[in-house]
Amino acid sequence: MSENQTWITEFILLGFSLNPKIRMFLFELFSLFYTFTLLGNGVILGLIWLDSRLHTPMYFFLSHLAIVDVSYASNNVPKMLANLLNKKKTISFIPCIMQTFLYMAFAHTECLILVIMSYDRYVAICHALRYSVIMSWRVCIVQAVTSWACGSLLAMVHVVLLLRLPFCGPHEINHFFCEILSVLKLACADARLNQVVIFATSVFILVGPLCLVLVSYTRILFAILRIQSGEGRRKAFSTCSSHLCVLGLFFGSAIVMYMAPKSRHPEEQQKILSLFYSLFNPMLNPLIYSLRNAEVKGALRRVLWKERSM
């Protein structure tokens, strides 16, 4: 680093450039969404913990997805809400890097868990007789631990490469949190290696898992078409289509963010895309994967009845 360069100790998060009335409206709206995220995922975790009938591989992975969603939203949203109200939108260097690491770790982990969940459904529908053997508890625990470990290790690689760069100004991040691409733009050195690693990781963690998910659901679709019952086929189609909508929203927005040419979407559009997987997806996942499920509704009724009878 040359002598006239100084290490930045804090950044300014520019967030959304809006007038005060719109900022207040967004604060109330996003606060509501964040509350729904915490409540929805909290209810799912509570039901899975309390009801022994939900102690199955499917709900084991759903509990991990709920933990990821709560952690992911809590890493990004509170700072965004505070910045919508405060004039001072600063964040210190170390908390910013920690936010980047956690956001990448949770995002990578969610991608892998979604793949495992689609594989679990594929085995349950296409290999029902061998399901308990293929998806044993040992296999499920190994898959969950591997997802968390891989997500954290990949995030650590990004952060280590980020920390090797000097940051000497400007210190304004044109985002509502310390998103890695926005932070890289402030580096005073060549960040091409970082960008190559981000693209390679996106291929591994986004394109690869998305292909596996699509293969799983294609096999599931063919299995559904062989179902004789019209009602059973309708329910299966409804469930799979809702799952695919959420998966498409999550993977699609992330692929556009990290793999499409940057000239195709301006920074304001990047912020909107970030909202999809920072706020909307964590809020929708409990509704799509769990709260519409008959087993979860039954568990909720049993828990409420038990509390009422005590």
CSV table of N, CA, C and O in Angstrom, one decimal, residues 1-2 4-8 11 93 161-171 182-192 194:
chain,number,residue,atom,x,y,z
A,1,MET,N,0.8,-1.2,0.0
A,1,MET,CA,0.0,0.0,0.0
A,1,MET,C,0.9,1.2,0.0
A,1,MET,O,1.8,1.3,0.7
A,2,SER,N,0.6,2.2,-0.8
A,2,SER,CA,1.4,3.4,-0.9
A,2,SER,C,1.2,4.3,0.3
A,2,SER,O,0.3,4.1,1.1
A,4,ASN,N,0.3,7.3,0.7
A,4,ASN,CA,-0.8,8.3,0.8
A,4,ASN,C,-2.2,7.5,1.0
A,4,ASN,O,-3.2,8.1,0.9
A,5,GLN,N,-2.1,6.2,1.2
A,5,GLN,CA,-3.3,5.4,1.4
A,5,GLN,C,-3.5,5.1,2.9
A,5,GLN,O,-2.5,4.8,3.5
A,6,THR,N,-4.7,5.3,3.4
A,6,THR,CA,-5.0,5.0,4.8
A,6,THR,C,-6.1,4.0,4.8
A,6,THR,O,-7.0,3.9,4.0
A,7,TRP,N,-6.1,3.1,5.8
A,7,TRP,CA,-7.1,2.0,6.0
A,7,TRP,C,-8.4,2.6,6.5
A,7,TRP,O,-8.4,3.4,7.5
A,8,ILE,N,-9.5,2.3,5.8
A,8,ILE,CA,-10.8,2.8,6.2
A,8,ILE,C,-11.2,2.1,7.5
A,8,ILE,O,-11.1,0.9,7.6
A,11,PHE,N,-17.6,2.3,7.0
A,11,PHE,CA,-18.2,2.6,5.8
A,11,PHE,C,-19.5,3.3,6.0
A,11,PHE,O,-20.1,3.2,7.1
A,93,PHE,N,-15.6,-1.2,10.1
A,93,PHE,CA,-15.0,-2.1,9.2
A,93,PHE,C,-15.2,-3.6,9.6
A,93,PHE,O,-15.7,-4.4,8.8
A,161,LEU,N,-10.0,-13.5,0.9
A,161,LEU,CA,-9.6,-12.8,-0.4
A,161,LEU,C,-9.9,-11.3,-0.3
A,161,LEU,O,-9.2,-10.4,-0.8
A,162,LEU,N,-11.0,-11.0,0.4
A,162,LEU,CA,-11.5,-9.6,0.5
A,162,LEU,C,-10.5,-8.8,1.5
A,162,LEU,O,-10.1,-7.7,1.2
A,163,LEU,N,-10.0,-9.5,2.5
A,163,LEU,CA,-9.2,-8.8,3.5
A,163,LEU,C,-7.8,-8.5,3.0
A,163,LEU,O,-7.0,-7.7,3.5
A,164,ARG,N,-7.4,-9.2,1.9
A,164,ARG,CA,-6.1,-9.0,1.3
A,164,ARG,C,-6.0,-7.7,0.6
A,164,ARG,O,-4.9,-7.2,0.2
A,165,LEU,N,-7.2,-7.1,0.3
A,165,LEU,CA,-7.3,-5.9,-0.5
A,165,LEU,C,-7.2,-4.6,0.4
A,165,LEU,O,-7.7,-4.6,1.5
A,166,PRO,N,-6.5,-3.6,-0.1
A,166,PRO,CA,-6.5,-2.3,0.7
A,166,PRO,C,-7.8,-1.5,0.4
A,166,PRO,O,-8.3,-1.5,-0.7
A,167,PHE,N,-8.4,-0.9,1.4
A,167,PHE,CA,-9.5,0.0,1.3
A,167,PHE,C,-9.1,1.4,1.7
A,167,PHE,O,-8.9,1.6,2.9
A,168,CYS,N,-9.0,2.3,0.8
A,168,CYS,CA,-8.4,3.6,1.1
A,168,CYS,C,-9.4,4.8,0.7
A,168,CYS,O,-9.0,5.9,0.7
A,169,GLY,N,-10.6,4.4,0.4
A,169,GLY,CA,-11.5,5.4,-0.1
A,169,GLY,C,-11.9,5.3,-1.5
A,169,GLY,O,-11.0,4.9,-2.3
A,170,PRO,N,-13.1,5.7,-1.9
A,170,PRO,CA,-14.2,6.2,-1.1
A,170,PRO,C,-14.7,5.2,-0.1
A,170,PRO,O,-14.4,4.0,-0.2
A,171,HIS,N,-15.6,5.6,0.8
A,171,HIS,CA,-16.0,4.7,1.9
A,171,HIS,C,-17.6,4.6,1.9
A,171,HIS,O,-18.2,4.2,2.9
A,182,SER,N,-20.6,-5.0,-3.7
A,182,SER,CA,-20.6,-3.6,-3.4
A,182,SER,C,-19.3,-3.2,-2.6
A,182,SER,O,-18.8,-2.1,-2.8
A,183,VAL,N,-18.9,-4.0,-1.7
A,183,VAL,CA,-17.7,-3.8,-0.9
A,183,VAL,C,-16.5,-3.8,-1.8
A,183,VAL,O,-15.6,-3.0,-1.7
A,184,LEU,N,-16.4,-4.8,-2.7
A,184,LEU,CA,-15.3,-4.9,-3.6
A,184,LEU,C,-15.0,-3.7,-4.5
A,184,LEU,O,-13.9,-3.3,-4.8
A,185,LYS,N,-16.1,-2.9,-4.8
A,185,LYS,CA,-16.0,-1.7,-5.6
A,185,LYS,C,-15.2,-0.6,-4.9
A,185,LYS,O,-14.7,0.3,-5.6
A,186,LEU,N,-15.0,-0.7,-3.6
A,186,LEU,CA,-14.3,0.3,-2.8
A,186,LEU,C,-12.8,-0.1,-2.7
A,186,LEU,O,-12.0,0.7,-2.1
A,187,ALA,N,-12.4,-1.2,-3.1
A,187,ALA,CA,-11.0,-1.6,-3.0
A,187,ALA,C,-10.1,-0.8,-3.8
A,187,ALA,O,-10.4,-0.4,-5.0
A,188,CYS,N,-8.9,-0.5,-3.3
A,188,CYS,CA,-7.9,0.3,-4.0
A,188,CYS,C,-6.9,-0.5,-4.8
A,188,CYS,O,-5.9,0.0,-5.2
A,189,ALA,N,-7.2,-1.8,-5.0
A,189,ALA,CA,-6.3,-2.7,-5.8
A,189,ALA,C,-7.2,-3.5,-6.7
A,189,ALA,O,-8.4,-3.5,-6.7
A,190,ASP,N,-6.5,-4.3,-7.6
A,190,ASP,CA,-7.1,-5.1,-8.5
A,190,ASP,C,-7.9,-6.2,-7.8
A,190,ASP,O,-7.3,-7.0,-7.1
A,191,ALA,N,-9.2,-6.3,-8.1
A,191,ALA,CA,-10.1,-7.3,-7.4
A,191,ALA,C,-10.5,-8.4,-8.4
A,191,ALA,O,-11.5,-9.0,-8.1
A,192,ARG,N,-9.8,-8.5,-9.5
A,192,ARG,CA,-10.3,-9.5,-10.5
A,192,ARG,C,-10.2,-10.9,-10.0
A,192,ARG,O,-11.1,-11.8,-10.3
A,194,ASN,N,-10.9,-11.9,-6.9
A,194,ASN,CA,-12.1,-12.0,-6.1
A,194,ASN,C,-13.3,-12.2,-7.0
A,194,ASN,O,-14.2,-13.1,-6.7
